[in-house]
CSV table of C-alpha atoms in Angstrom, one decimal:
chain,number,residue,atom,x,y,z
A,1,ASP,CA,0.0,0.0,0.0
A,2,ALA,CA,1.2,3.5,-0.8
A,3,GLY,CA,2.1,5.7,2.1
A,4,VAL,CA,1.5,9.4,2.5
A,5,THR,CA,2.8,11.2,-0.7
A,6,GLN,CA,3.7,14.8,-1.0
A,7,SER,CA,4.6,17.0,-4.0
A,8,PRO,CA,6.8,18.5,-5.0
A,9,THR,CA,9.8,17.1,-3.2
A,10,HIS,CA,11.8,20.3,-3.4
A,11,LEU,CA,10.8,23.8,-4.2
A,12,ILE,CA,12.7,27.1,-4.5
A,13,LYS,CA,10.7,30.4,-4.3
A,14,THR,CA,11.5,34.1,-4.0
A,15,ARG,CA,10.4,36.3,-1.2
A,16,GLY,CA,6.8,37.6,-1.7
A,17,GLN,CA,5.8,34.7,-3.9
A,18,HIS,CA,3.0,32.2,-3.2
A,19,VAL,CA,3.4,28.4,-2.9
A,20,THR,CA,1.1,25.5,-2.9
A,21,LEU,CA,2.1,22.1,-1.4
A,22,ARG,CA,0.1,19.0,-2.0
A,23,CYS,CA,-0.5,15.8,0.1
A,24,SER,CA,-2.3,12.6,-0.6
A,25,PRO,CA,-3.1,10.6,2.5
A,26,ILE,CA,-3.0,6.8,3.0
A,27,SER,CA,-6.1,5.2,1.4
A,28,GLY,CA,-8.9,5.1,4.0
A,29,HIS,CA,-7.5,7.9,6.1
A,30,LYS,CA,-9.8,10.9,6.5
A,31,SER,CA,-7.6,13.3,8.5
A,32,VAL,CA,-4.6,15.3,7.3
A,33,SER,CA,-2.3,17.4,9.3
A,34,TRP,CA,0.5,19.8,8.2
A,35,TYR,CA,3.7,20.6,10.0
A,36,GLN,CA,6.7,22.9,9.5
A,37,GLN,CA,10.1,21.5,10.5
A,38,VAL,CA,13.0,23.9,10.6
A,39,LEU,CA,16.4,22.3,10.5
A,40,GLY,CA,17.4,21.0,13.9
A,41,GLN,CA,14.0,21.5,15.4
A,42,GLY,CA,10.9,19.4,15.9
A,43,PRO,CA,7.8,19.6,13.7
A,44,GLN,CA,5.6,22.6,14.4
A,45,PHE,CA,1.8,21.9,14.0
A,46,ILE,CA,0.1,24.1,11.4
A,47,PHE,CA,-3.3,22.6,10.6
A,48,GLN,CA,-5.4,19.6,11.1
A,49,TYR,CA,-8.3,18.8,8.7
A,50,TYR,CA,-10.9,16.1,9.0
A,51,GLU,CA,-13.7,15.4,6.6
A,52,LYS,CA,-12.8,18.7,4.8
A,53,GLU,CA,-13.2,20.8,7.9
A,54,GLU,CA,-10.4,22.5,9.8
A,55,ARG,CA,-10.2,20.9,13.2
A,56,GLY,CA,-7.1,22.6,14.6
A,57,ARG,CA,-4.7,25.4,13.9
A,58,GLY,CA,-1.3,26.1,15.3
A,59,ASN,CA,0.3,29.4,15.9
A,60,PHE,CA,1.0,30.5,12.3
A,61,PRO,CA,0.1,33.7,10.6
A,62,ASP,CA,-2.9,34.1,8.2
A,63,ARG,CA,-0.5,33.8,5.3
A,64,PHE,CA,-0.8,30.1,5.9
A,65,SER,CA,-4.0,28.4,4.7
A,66,ALA,CA,-5.0,24.9,3.8
A,67,ARG,CA,-7.9,22.9,2.5
A,68,GLN,CA,-9.0,19.3,2.2
A,69,PHE,CA,-10.7,17.9,-0.9
A,70,PRO,CA,-13.5,15.3,-1.1
A,71,ASN,CA,-10.9,12.6,-1.8
A,72,TYR,CA,-9.2,13.6,1.4
A,73,SER,CA,-6.1,15.0,-0.3
A,74,SER,CA,-5.0,18.4,0.9
A,75,GLU,CA,-3.2,21.5,-0.1
A,76,LEU,CA,-1.2,23.9,2.0
A,77,ASN,CA,-0.9,27.4,0.7
A,78,VAL,CA,1.6,30.1,1.9
A,79,ASN,CA,1.3,33.6,0.6
A,80,ALA,CA,3.8,36.4,0.7
A,81,LEU,CA,6.7,34.1,1.4
A,82,LEU,CA,9.4,35.2,3.9
A,83,LEU,CA,12.9,33.9,4.2
A,84,GLY,CA,11.9,32.4,7.5
A,85,ASP,CA,9.4,30.1,5.7
A,86,SER,CA,12.2,28.0,4.5
A,87,ALA,CA,11.7,24.6,6.0
A,88,LEU,CA,10.6,21.0,5.5
A,89,TYR,CA,6.8,20.8,5.3
A,90,LEU,CA,5.4,17.6,6.5
A,91,CYS,CA,2.0,16.1,5.9
A,92,ALA,CA,0.6,13.4,8.1
A,93,SER,CA,-2.5,11.4,7.8
A,94,SER,CA,-4.6,9.4,10.2
A,95,MET,CA,-7.8,7.4,10.0
A,96,LEU,CA,-9.6,9.7,12.4
A,97,ALA,CA,-8.9,13.1,13.8
A,98,GLY,CA,-7.0,13.9,16.9
A,99,GLY,CA,-6.2,12.4,20.2
A,100,PRO,CA,-4.5,9.0,20.3
A,101,ASN,CA,-4.8,8.4,16.6
A,102,GLU,CA,-1.5,7.4,15.0
A,103,GLN,CA,-0.3,9.8,12.4
A,104,TYR,CA,1.6,8.5,9.4
A,105,PHE,CA,4.1,11.1,8.0
A,106,GLY,CA,5.0,11.7,4.4
A,107,PRO,CA,8.6,12.4,3.3
A,108,GLY,CA,8.0,16.2,3.2
A,109,THR,CA,8.5,19.0,0.8
A,110,ARG,CA,11.7,21.0,1.2
A,111,LEU,CA,10.9,24.7,0.6
A,112,THR,CA,13.7,27.2,0.1
A,113,VAL,CA,12.8,30.9,0.0
A,114,THR,CA,15.5,33.2,-1.5
B,1,GLY,CA,0.0,26.8,26.4
B,2,ASP,CA,0.8,23.2,26.0
B,3,SER,CA,4.4,22.2,25.3
B,4,VAL,CA,6.9,19.4,25.3
B,5,THR,CA,10.5,19.6,26.6
B,6,GLN,CA,13.0,16.8,25.9
B,7,MET,CA,16.6,16.4,26.8
B,8,GLU,CA,19.0,17.9,24.4
B,9,GLY,CA,21.5,15.7,22.5
B,10,PRO,CA,23.3,14.5,20.9
B,11,VAL,CA,23.6,11.3,22.9
B,12,THR,CA,26.3,8.7,22.1
B,13,LEU,CA,26.2,5.2,23.6
B,14,SER,CA,28.0,2.0,23.2
B,15,GLU,CA,26.1,-1.0,22.0
B,16,GLU,CA,24.1,-2.8,24.8
B,17,ALA,CA,24.1,0.3,27.0
B,18,PHE,CA,21.0,1.5,28.8
B,19,LEU,CA,19.1,4.4,27.2
B,20,THR,CA,17.0,7.1,28.8
B,21,ILE,CA,15.8,10.1,26.9
B,22,ASN,CA,13.9,12.5,29.2
B,23,CYS,CA,10.6,14.1,28.2
B,24,THR,CA,8.4,16.4,30.2
B,25,TYR,CA,5.2,18.1,29.2
B,26,THR,CA,2.9,20.9,30.1
B,27,ALA,CA,-0.7,20.5,29.3
B,28,THR,CA,-4.2,21.2,30.4
B,29,GLY,CA,-6.8,18.5,30.2
B,30,TYR,CA,-5.8,14.9,29.3
B,31,PRO,CA,-3.2,14.7,26.5
B,32,SER,CA,-2.1,11.7,24.7
B,33,LEU,CA,1.7,11.2,24.6
B,34,PHE,CA,3.9,9.8,21.8
B,35,TRP,CA,7.4,9.0,20.9
B,36,TYR,CA,8.3,9.3,17.2
B,37,VAL,CA,11.5,8.2,15.6
B,38,GLN,CA,13.3,9.3,12.5
B,39,TYR,CA,15.9,6.9,11.1
B,40,PRO,CA,18.6,8.3,8.8
B,41,GLY,CA,17.1,9.0,5.4
B,42,GLU,CA,13.6,8.0,6.4
B,43,GLY,CA,10.4,9.8,7.5
B,44,LEU,CA,9.0,10.2,11.0
B,45,GLN,CA,7.3,7.1,12.3
B,46,LEU,CA,5.4,6.3,15.5
B,47,LEU,CA,7.5,4.4,18.0
B,48,LEU,CA,5.0,4.1,20.9
B,49,LYS,CA,2.2,5.9,22.6
B,50,ALA,CA,0.2,6.2,25.8
B,51,THR,CA,-3.2,7.7,26.1
B,52,LYS,CA,-3.8,8.0,29.8
B,53,ALA,CA,-2.0,8.3,33.1
B,54,ASP,CA,0.0,5.2,34.2
B,55,ASP,CA,-0.2,3.7,30.7
B,56,LYS,CA,3.0,2.2,29.4
B,57,GLY,CA,3.7,2.3,25.7
B,58,SER,CA,6.2,-0.2,24.3
B,59,ASN,CA,7.6,-1.3,21.0
B,60,LYS,CA,10.9,-2.7,19.7
B,61,GLY,CA,12.3,-3.0,23.2
B,62,PHE,CA,11.6,0.7,24.0
B,63,GLU,CA,9.2,1.7,26.8
B,64,ALA,CA,7.7,4.9,28.2
B,65,THR,CA,5.3,5.4,31.0
B,66,TYR,CA,2.8,8.3,31.2
B,67,ARG,CA,3.5,9.8,34.6
B,68,LYS,CA,0.9,12.5,35.4
B,69,GLU,CA,2.3,13.3,38.8
B,70,THR,CA,5.7,14.2,37.3
B,71,THR,CA,4.3,15.3,33.9
B,72,SER,CA,6.9,13.0,32.2
B,73,PHE,CA,7.1,10.4,29.5
B,74,HIS,CA,10.7,9.3,29.5
B,75,LEU,CA,11.9,6.9,26.8
B,76,GLU,CA,13.9,3.9,27.9
B,77,LYS,CA,15.6,0.8,26.4
B,78,GLY,CA,17.6,-1.7,28.3
B,79,SER,CA,20.1,-2.6,25.6
B,80,VAL,CA,20.6,-0.4,22.6
B,81,GLN,CA,21.8,-1.6,19.2
B,82,VAL,CA,23.6,0.2,16.4
B,83,SER,CA,20.3,0.1,14.4
B,84,ASP,CA,18.7,2.3,17.1
B,85,SER,CA,20.7,5.3,15.9
B,86,ALA,CA,18.1,7.9,15.0
B,87,VAL,CA,16.5,11.1,16.1
B,88,TYR,CA,13.8,10.6,18.7
B,89,PHE,CA,10.9,13.1,19.2
B,90,CYS,CA,8.5,13.3,22.1
B,91,ALA,CA,5.1,14.6,21.2
B,92,LEU,CA,1.7,15.3,22.7
B,93,SER,CA,-1.8,15.6,21.4
B,94,ASP,CA,-3.7,18.0,23.6
B,95,GLY,CA,-6.9,17.3,25.5
B,96,THR,CA,-9.1,18.4,22.6
B,97,GLY,CA,-7.2,16.1,20.2
B,98,ASN,CA,-6.9,19.0,17.7
B,99,GLN,CA,-3.5,20.4,18.6
B,100,PHE,CA,-0.1,18.7,18.5
B,101,TYR,CA,3.2,19.6,20.0
B,102,PHE,CA,6.6,18.1,19.3
B,103,GLY,CA,9.8,18.4,21.3
B,104,THR,CA,13.0,19.5,19.6
B,105,GLY,CA,14.3,15.9,19.1
B,106,THR,CA,17.2,14.0,20.6
B,107,SER,CA,19.8,12.5,18.3
B,108,LEU,CA,21.1,9.1,19.4
B,109,THR,CA,24.2,7.5,18.0
B,110,VAL,CA,25.1,3.9,19.1
B,111,ILE,CA,28.6,2.8,18.4
B,112,PRO,CA,29.7,-0.9,18.2
């Protein structure tokens, strides 16, 4: 079975630009979460979606937004990119939302903002 | 707000040594606690979890007990192997189940 997939693998953008990152969850999983991982740090929670609705949001500015589609795939959008947005963006899926549900992580999208 | 604090690394141990990686948390309500592991060149994967006080999570010889009185979830293994070399992250899901917090990670290197 395919795991969580993310695209693209790597991305280079310029300050002020916009970026869209994509995630496909494991088949049967209805919840998707997004994380930002800066080098040498742990993942920072950005969003959780379940059944196309936002269930949780971390401490990120409104430049960050996301959505989940009827097939449970998800997009993370970041507007007005800053140098500090350079990071590995991880997507994780789980069968249900929240709590003790195990999250399965994708390989991530490496975003570099110049 | 909720948070997780784990011991800083890197940690270097000889094969068959005892491992402890400390993790403490701050949370309101009743969080679930996790240890995730990232092996070299691989993605994050769940190692073990505990969902209520006094629960013990275990997997691959690793154990951690959810201690509410000390707000801790320390990871232990009695005899580490070279293949345990990885970065270990302590994490929590808050009482609502809709917020997640990770520690900064502890890098473990096991030498033969």
